[in-house]
PDB file of C-alpha atoms and ligand atoms in Angstrom:
ATOM      1  CA  MET Z  36      74.674  98.842 105.455  1.00 92.00           C
ATOM      2  CA  TYR Z  37      73.219 102.151 104.468  1.00 92.00           C
ATOM      3  CA  TYR Z  38      69.709 100.931 105.231  1.00 93.00           C
ATOM      4  CA  LEU Z  39      71.152  98.348 108.225  1.00 95.00           C
ATOM      5  CA  SER Z  40      72.321 101.396 110.104  1.00 92.00           C
ATOM      6  CA  VAL Z  41      70.675 102.727 113.320  1.00 87.00           C
ATOM      7  CA  GLU Z  42      70.568 106.409 112.116  1.00 87.00           C
ATOM      8  CA  HIS Z  43      68.613 105.503 108.383  1.00 92.00           C
ATOM      9  CA  GLY Z  44      66.040 103.464 110.482  1.00 93.00           C
ATOM     10  CA  GLY Z  45      67.313 100.191 110.280  1.00 94.00           C
ATOM     11  CA  ARG Z  46      67.977  97.799 113.200  1.00 93.00           C
ATOM     12  CA  GLY Z  47      71.460  96.570 112.168  1.00 95.00           C
ATOM     13  CA  GLY Z  48      71.443  92.664 110.941  1.00 95.00           C
ATOM     14  CA  CYS Z  49      73.898  90.637 109.265  1.00 97.00           C
ATOM     15  CA  ILE Z  50      75.353  90.763 105.657  1.00 98.00           C
ATOM     16  CA  VAL Z  51      76.436  87.655 103.827  1.00 98.00           C
ATOM     17  CA  ASN Z  52      78.469  87.759 100.632  1.00 98.00           C
ATOM     18  CA  VAL Z  53      79.036  84.882  98.233  1.00 98.00           C
ATOM     19  CA  ALA Z  54      82.552  84.509  96.979  1.00 98.00           C
ATOM     20  CA  SER Z  55      84.252  81.356  96.533  1.00 98.00           C
ATOM     21  CA  MET Z  56      86.977  79.194  97.553  1.00 98.00           C
ATOM     22  CA  ALA Z  57      88.458  80.438  94.046  1.00 97.00           C
ATOM     23  CA  GLY Z  58      89.048  83.164  95.430  1.00 98.00           C
ATOM     24  CA  LEU Z  59      91.397  81.851  98.496  1.00 97.00           C
ATOM     25  CA  ASN Z  60      92.763  78.848  96.956  1.00 96.00           C
ATOM     26  CA  PRO Z  61      94.447  79.190  93.337  1.00 95.00           C
ATOM     27  CA  ASN Z  62      93.300  77.116  90.128  1.00 92.00           C
ATOM     28  CA  PRO Z  63      94.490  77.532  86.979  1.00 91.00           C
ATOM     29  CA  PHE Z  64      91.420  77.538  85.641  1.00 91.00           C
ATOM     30  CA  SER Z  65      89.735  80.824  86.538  1.00 91.00           C
ATOM     31  CA  PRO Z  66      92.004  83.325  87.451  1.00 93.00           C
ATOM     32  CA  VAL Z  67      90.061  86.199  86.718  1.00 94.00           C
ATOM     33  CA  TYR Z  68      86.952  84.398  88.464  1.00 94.00           C
ATOM     34  CA  GLY Z  69      89.270  84.259  91.094  1.00 96.00           C
ATOM     35  CA  CYS Z  70      90.527  87.761  91.433  1.00 97.00           C
ATOM     36  CA  THR Z  71      86.868  88.706  91.661  1.00 98.00           C
ATOM     37  CA  LYS Z  72      86.279  86.634  94.617  1.00 98.00           C
ATOM     38  CA  ALA Z  73      89.734  87.174  96.660  1.00 98.00           C
ATOM     39  CA  GLY Z  74      87.988  90.802  96.063  1.00 98.00           C
ATOM     40  CA  ILE Z  75      85.040  90.444  97.533  1.00 98.00           C
ATOM     41  CA  ILE Z  76      86.729  88.217 100.749  1.00 98.00           C
ATOM     42  CA  HIS Z  77      88.828  91.156 101.432  1.00 98.00           C
ATOM     43  CA  ALA Z  78      85.597  94.228 100.987  1.00 98.00           C
ATOM     44  CA  THR Z  79      83.751  91.659 103.410  1.00 98.00           C
ATOM     45  CA  ARG Z  80      86.648  91.875 105.905  1.00 97.00           C
ATOM     46  CA  CYS Z  81      87.202  94.918 105.900  1.00 97.00           C
ATOM     47  CA  TYR Z  82      83.899  96.698 106.367  1.00 97.00           C
ATOM     48  CA  ALA Z  83      83.360  93.872 108.951  1.00 97.00           C
ATOM     49  CA  VAL Z  84      85.745  95.600 111.034  1.00 95.00           C
ATOM     50  CA  SER Z  85      84.724  99.511 110.194  1.00 96.00           C
ATOM     51  CA  GLU Z  86      82.988 101.941 112.841  1.00 95.00           C
ATOM     52  CA  ALA Z  87      80.251 101.943 110.552  1.00 93.00           C
ATOM     53  CA  ALA Z  88      79.186  98.439 110.991  1.00 96.00           C
ATOM     54  CA  LYS Z  89      80.343  98.265 114.746  1.00 94.00           C
ATOM     55  CA  LYS Z  90      78.592 101.344 115.743  1.00 93.00           C
ATOM     56  CA  SER Z  91      74.661  99.646 114.289  1.00 93.00           C
ATOM     57  CA  ASN Z  92      75.701  96.401 115.034  1.00 94.00           C
ATOM     58  CA  ILE Z  93      75.659  94.973 111.210  1.00 97.00           C
ATOM     59  CA  ARG Z  94      77.891  91.578 111.034  1.00 97.00           C
ATOM     60  CA  LEU Z  95      79.553  91.218 107.625  1.00 98.00           C
ATOM     61  CA  ASN Z  96      80.769  87.460 106.923  1.00 98.00           C
ATOM     62  CA  VAL Z  97      81.624  86.127 103.329  1.00 98.00           C
ATOM     63  CA  MET Z  98      80.978  82.329 101.963  1.00 98.00           C
ATOM     64  CA  CYS Z  99      83.760  80.966 100.092  1.00 98.00           C
ATOM     65  CA  PRO Z 100      81.820  77.501  98.782  1.00 98.00           C
ATOM     66  CA  ALA Z 101      83.516  74.916  96.413  1.00 98.00           C
ATOM     67  CA  PHE Z 102      81.953  73.278  93.835  1.00 97.00           C
ATOM     68  CA  VAL Z 103      77.944  73.536  94.117  1.00 98.00           C
ATOM     69  CA  ASP Z 104      75.557  71.427  92.106  1.00 98.00           C
ATOM     70  CA  THR Z 105      73.831  74.633  90.054  1.00 97.00           C
ATOM     71  CA  PRO Z 106      73.388  75.747  86.682  1.00 95.00           C
ATOM     72  CA  MET Z 107      76.219  77.501  86.561  1.00 94.00           C
ATOM     73  CA  PHE Z 108      78.476  74.516  87.461  1.00 95.00           C
ATOM     74  CA  ARG Z 109      76.490  72.334  85.369  1.00 95.00           C
ATOM     75  CA  GLN Z 110      77.137  74.344  82.632  1.00 92.00           C
ATOM     76  CA  MET Z 111      80.954  74.877  83.158  1.00 90.00           C
ATOM     77  CA  ALA Z 112      81.027  70.617  83.725  1.00 92.00           C
ATOM     78  CA  ALA Z 113      79.618  70.138  80.671  1.00 91.00           C
ATOM     79  CA  GLY Z 114      82.430  71.956  78.522  1.00 87.00           C
ATOM     80  CA  ASP Z 115      81.643  75.718  78.273  1.00 81.00           C
ATOM     81  CA  ALA Z 116      84.761  77.344  77.273  1.00 70.00           C
ATOM     82  CA  SER Z 117      83.204  80.295  78.500  1.00 73.00           C
ATOM     83  CA  GLN Z 118      83.598  79.649  82.096  1.00 71.00           C
ATOM     84  CA  THR Z 119      87.217  78.477  82.011  1.00 73.00           C
ATOM     85  CA  ILE Z 120      90.139  79.346  80.256  1.00 79.00           C
ATOM     86  CA  GLY Z 121      92.911  76.732  79.161  1.00 71.00           C
ATOM     87  CA  GLY Z 122      90.283  74.013  77.120  1.00 70.00           C
ATOM     88  CA  ASP Z 123      91.547  71.049  78.792  1.00 86.00           C
ATOM     89  CA  GLN Z 124      87.821  69.723  80.065  1.00 90.00           C
ATOM     90  CA  THR Z 125      89.969  66.414  81.023  1.00 92.00           C
ATOM     91  CA  ALA Z 126      91.880  68.584  83.364  1.00 92.00           C
ATOM     92  CA  VAL Z 127      88.710  70.709  84.607  1.00 92.00           C
ATOM     93  CA  ASN Z 128      86.710  67.457  85.186  1.00 93.00           C
ATOM     94  CA  ALA Z 129      89.516  65.086  87.412  1.00 94.00           C
ATOM     95  CA  PHE Z 130      89.281  68.791  89.080  1.00 94.00           C
ATOM     96  CA  ILE Z 131      85.872  68.974  90.175  1.00 95.00           C
ATOM     97  CA  GLU Z 132      86.232  64.859  90.842  1.00 96.00           C
ATOM     98  CA  ARG Z 133      89.277  65.954  93.721  1.00 96.00           C
ATOM     99  CA  ILE Z 134      86.990  68.734  94.662  1.00 96.00           C
ATOM    100  CA  GLY Z 135      83.557  67.035  94.917  1.00 97.00           C
ATOM    101  CA  VAL Z 136      80.425  68.846  94.959  1.00 98.00           C
ATOM    102  CA  LEU Z 137      77.682  70.629  97.365  1.00 98.00           C
ATOM    103  CA  SER Z 138      74.221  70.236  97.235  1.00 98.00           C
ATOM    104  CA  THR Z 139      72.442  73.696  97.184  1.00 98.00           C
ATOM    105  CA  GLU Z 140      71.003  72.548 100.673  1.00 98.00           C
ATOM    106  CA  ASP Z 141      73.973  71.898 101.962  1.00 97.00           C
ATOM    107  CA  VAL Z 142      74.963  75.773 100.939  1.00 97.00           C
ATOM    108  CA  SER Z 143      71.648  77.325 102.551  1.00 97.00           C
ATOM    109  CA  ALA Z 144      72.650  75.081 105.592  1.00 96.00           C
ATOM    110  CA  ALA Z 145      75.971  76.895 106.243  1.00 96.00           C
ATOM    111  CA  LEU Z 146      73.921  80.229 105.580  1.00 97.00           C
ATOM    112  CA  ILE Z 147      71.269  79.847 107.864  1.00 97.00           C
ATOM    113  CA  ASP Z 148      74.564  79.303 110.245  1.00 96.00           C
ATOM    114  CA  ILE Z 149      76.116  82.143 109.460  1.00 96.00           C
ATOM    115  CA  LEU Z 150      72.571  84.244 109.942  1.00 96.00           C
ATOM    116  CA  THR Z 151      71.808  82.932 113.144  1.00 96.00           C
ATOM    117  CA  ASP Z 152      74.646  82.814 115.104  1.00 96.00           C
ATOM    118  CA  GLU Z 153      75.760  86.052 116.534  1.00 95.00           C
ATOM    119  CA  THR Z 154      79.215  85.859 117.389  1.00 95.00           C
ATOM    120  CA  ARG Z 155      79.834  85.159 113.665  1.00 96.00           C
ATOM    121  CA  ASN Z 156      81.760  88.291 112.169  1.00 96.00           C
ATOM    122  CA  GLY Z 157      84.546  89.392 109.630  1.00 96.00           C
ATOM    123  CA  LEU Z 158      84.713  85.219 109.645  1.00 97.00           C
ATOM    124  CA  ILE Z 159      85.368  83.091 105.836  1.00 98.00           C
ATOM    125  CA  LEU Z 160      83.345  80.306 105.848  1.00 98.00           C
ATOM    126  CA  ARG Z 161      84.834  77.379 103.442  1.00 97.00           C
ATOM    127  CA  CYS Z 162      82.210  75.051 102.345  1.00 97.00           C
ATOM    128  CA  ALA Z 163      83.708  71.960 100.733  1.00 96.00           C
ATOM    129  CA  LYS Z 164      81.964  68.303  99.957  1.00 93.00           C
ATOM    130  CA  LYS Z 165      85.221  66.755 101.793  1.00 92.00           C
ATOM    131  CA  THR Z 166      85.625  68.892 104.325  1.00 94.00           C
ATOM    132  CA  GLY Z 167      82.293  70.239 105.267  1.00 94.00           C
ATOM    133  CA  ASN Z 168      81.935  73.763 106.849  1.00 95.00           C
ATOM    134  CA  VAL Z 169      85.458  75.520 108.004  1.00 95.00           C
ATOM    135  CA  TYR Z 170      84.994  79.131 109.622  1.00 96.00           C
ATOM    136  CA  SER Z 171      88.370  81.337 109.766  1.00 94.00           C
ATOM    137  CA  THR Z 172      90.158  84.794 109.119  1.00 93.00           C
ATOM    138  CA  LEU Z 173      93.271  85.473 107.061  1.00 90.00           C
ATOM    139  CA  THR Z 174      95.046  87.781 109.469  1.00 85.00           C
ATOM    140  CA  VAL Z 175      98.514  86.756 109.167  1.00 83.00           C
ATOM    141  CA  GLN Z 176     100.479  88.752 111.666  1.00 84.00           C
ATOM    142  CA  ASP Z 177      99.262  92.263 113.313  1.00 81.00           C
ATOM    143  CA  VAL Z 178     101.130  95.493 112.380  1.00 81.00           C
TER     144      VAL Z 178
HETATM  145  N1  NAI E 118      78.283  76.893  91.347  1.00 76.43           N
HETATM  146  C1  NAI E 118      79.122  77.238  92.244  1.00 76.43           C
HETATM  147  O1  NAI E 118      79.938  75.854  92.316  1.00 76.43           O
HETATM  148  C2  NAI E 118      79.730  77.807  92.837  1.00 76.43           C
HETATM  149  C3  NAI E 118      79.102  79.350  92.805  1.00 76.43           C
HETATM  150  N2  NAI E 118      79.477  80.322  93.577  1.00 76.43           N
HETATM  151  C4  NAI E 118      78.748  81.786  93.564  1.00 76.43           C
HETATM  152  O2  NAI E 118      77.205  81.588  94.082  1.00 76.43           O
HETATM  153  C5  NAI E 118      76.959  82.512  93.380  1.00 76.43           C
HETATM  154  C6  NAI E 118      75.597  82.056  92.565  1.00 76.43           C
HETATM  155  O3  NAI E 118      76.394  80.891  91.741  1.00 76.43           O
HETATM  156  P1  NAI E 118      75.074  80.057  90.916  1.00 76.43           P
HETATM  157  O4  NAI E 118      74.086  79.823  91.647  1.00 76.43           O
HETATM  158  O5  NAI E 118      75.970  78.644  90.666  1.00 76.43           O
HETATM  159  O6  NAI E 118      75.082  80.641  89.523  1.00 76.43           O
HETATM  160  P2  NAI E 118      73.706  80.638  88.371  1.00 76.43           P
HETATM  161  O7  NAI E 118      74.540  81.149  86.935  1.00 76.43           O
HETATM  162  O8  NAI E 118      73.397  79.062  88.254  1.00 76.43           O
HETATM  163  O9  NAI E 118      72.467  81.499  89.516  1.00 76.43           O
HETATM  164  C7  NAI E 118      72.970  83.022  89.248  1.00 76.43           C
HETATM  165  C8  NAI E 118      71.975  83.472  89.324  1.00 76.43           C
HETATM  166  O10 NAI E 118      71.708  84.679  89.819  1.00 76.43           O
HETATM  167  C9  NAI E 118      70.676  85.682  88.763  1.00 76.43           C
HETATM  168  N3  NAI E 118      71.142  86.856  88.550  1.00 76.43           N
HETATM  169  C10 NAI E 118      72.331  87.122  87.821  1.00 76.43           C
HETATM  170  N4  NAI E 118      72.363  88.780  87.787  1.00 76.43           N
HETATM  171  C11 NAI E 118      71.485  88.876  88.488  1.00 76.43           C
HETATM  172  C12 NAI E 118      71.491  90.179  89.014  1.00 76.43           C
HETATM  173  N5  NAI E 118      71.952  91.576  88.307  1.00 76.43           N
HETATM  174  N6  NAI E 118      69.809  90.088  89.885  1.00 76.43           N
HETATM  175  C13 NAI E 118      69.229  89.528  90.471  1.00 76.43           C
HETATM  176  N7  NAI E 118      69.798  88.072  89.810  1.00 76.43           N
HETATM  177  C14 NAI E 118      71.090  87.954  89.157  1.00 76.43           C
HETATM  178  C15 NAI E 118      70.716  84.571  87.343  1.00 76.43           C
HETATM  179  O11 NAI E 118      69.265  84.861  86.861  1.00 76.43           O
HETATM  180  C16 NAI E 118      70.590  83.001  88.240  1.00 76.43           C
HETATM  181  O12 NAI E 118      69.280  82.655  88.116  1.00 76.43           O
HETATM  182  C17 NAI E 118      77.922  83.200  92.264  1.00 76.43           C
HETATM  183  O13 NAI E 118      78.247  84.621  92.904  1.00 76.43           O
HETATM  184  C18 NAI E 118      79.017  81.938  92.084  1.00 76.43           C
HETATM  185  O14 NAI E 118      80.311  82.893  91.706  1.00 76.43           O
HETATM  186  C19 NAI E 118      80.563  80.213  94.527  1.00 76.43           C
HETATM  187  C20 NAI E 118      80.994  79.139  94.467  1.00 76.43           C
HETATM  188  C21 NAI E 118      81.242  77.765  93.896  1.00 76.43           C
HETATM  189  C1  LIG E 119      87.201  75.729  87.372  1.00 76.43           C
HETATM  190  C2  LIG E 119      86.836  77.124  87.494  1.00 76.43           C
HETATM  191  C3  LIG E 119      85.490  77.290  86.826  1.00 76.43           C
HETATM  192  C4  LIG E 119      84.915  78.698  87.004  1.00 76.43           C
HETATM  193  C5  LIG E 119      82.810  78.695  86.848  1.00 76.43           C
HETATM  194  C6  LIG E 119      82.428  78.179  87.157  1.00 76.43           C
HETATM  195  C7  LIG E 119      81.856  77.709  88.295  1.00 76.43           C
HETATM  196  C8  LIG E 119      82.405  78.087  89.704  1.00 76.43           C
HETATM  197  C9  LIG E 119      82.582  77.485  90.640  1.00 76.43           C
HETATM  198  C10 LIG E 119      83.651  78.128  91.612  1.00 76.43           C
HETATM  199  O1  LIG E 119      83.463  78.954  92.375  1.00 76.43           O
HETATM  200  C11 LIG E 119      84.368  77.170  92.101  1.00 76.43           C
HETATM  201  C12 LIG E 119      84.700  76.806  93.568  1.00 76.43           C
HETATM  202  C13 LIG E 119      85.684  76.004  93.486  1.00 76.43           C
HETATM  203  C14 LIG E 119      86.561  75.496  92.713  1.00 76.43           C
HETATM  204  C15 LIG E 119      88.237  76.294  92.916  1.00 76.43           C
HETATM  205  C16 LIG E 119      88.878  75.915  93.886  1.00 76.43           C
HETATM  206  C17 LIG E 119      89.074  75.474  94.331  1.00 76.43           C
HETATM  207  C18 LIG E 119      90.304  74.954  95.418  1.00 76.43           C
HETATM  208  C19 LIG E 119      90.751  73.557  96.260  1.00 76.43           C
HETATM  209  C20 LIG E 119      91.618  73.221  96.319  1.00 76.43           C
HETATM  210  O2  LIG E 119      92.832  73.621  95.667  1.00 76.43           O
HETATM  211  O3  LIG E 119      91.777  72.341  97.425  1.00 76.43           O
END
């Protein structure tokens, strides 16, 4: 945000943080990973409503993909126990089967949509094989 800001020579812009569906919906296999992703989601939403971002015309959004076919995913799907807790690969495989697996092209297309649509700010973009791309907020009730 410092370098995008007008007072430091920037022209504003769009920051897209990469979290995960695991930061929104609980799963029993990766609690610490899920906690870090929940933190990324909340940090993004807080900075998106900051004066610093508004003043400098900076948009911030966060992507929450479900499974994506990458080296990390393949390592986990192949049974690398360092990626999950519990050691029950049959249960992990059933979970993957239920959720489905996105291609990296699917995720890239979603990223381009956030970057190019200037109305998107402070939003969570869920990306999943079965539901497609869905934008939302998480605000439950204003205080
Ligand atoms: N693959 C999946 O199913 C999902 C992945 N994500 C998130 O997407 C992001 C990317 O994940 P994957 O591509 O699956 O992981 P990956 O492990 O396949 O690829 C990560 C890449 O980041 C590079 N990298 C690691 N540390 C770096 C650093 N300090 N500086 C620069 N590059 C660095 C690695 O060399 C590697 O090329 C992660 O934040 C992950 O949590 C989110 C949802 C689903
Ligand atoms: C099973 C966790 C593995 C952790 C490390 C490997 C890959 C991580 C990929 C992710 O970011 C996980 C993405 C999606 C799965 C998590 C939650 C989806 C919940 C959806 C639902 O319950 O309907």
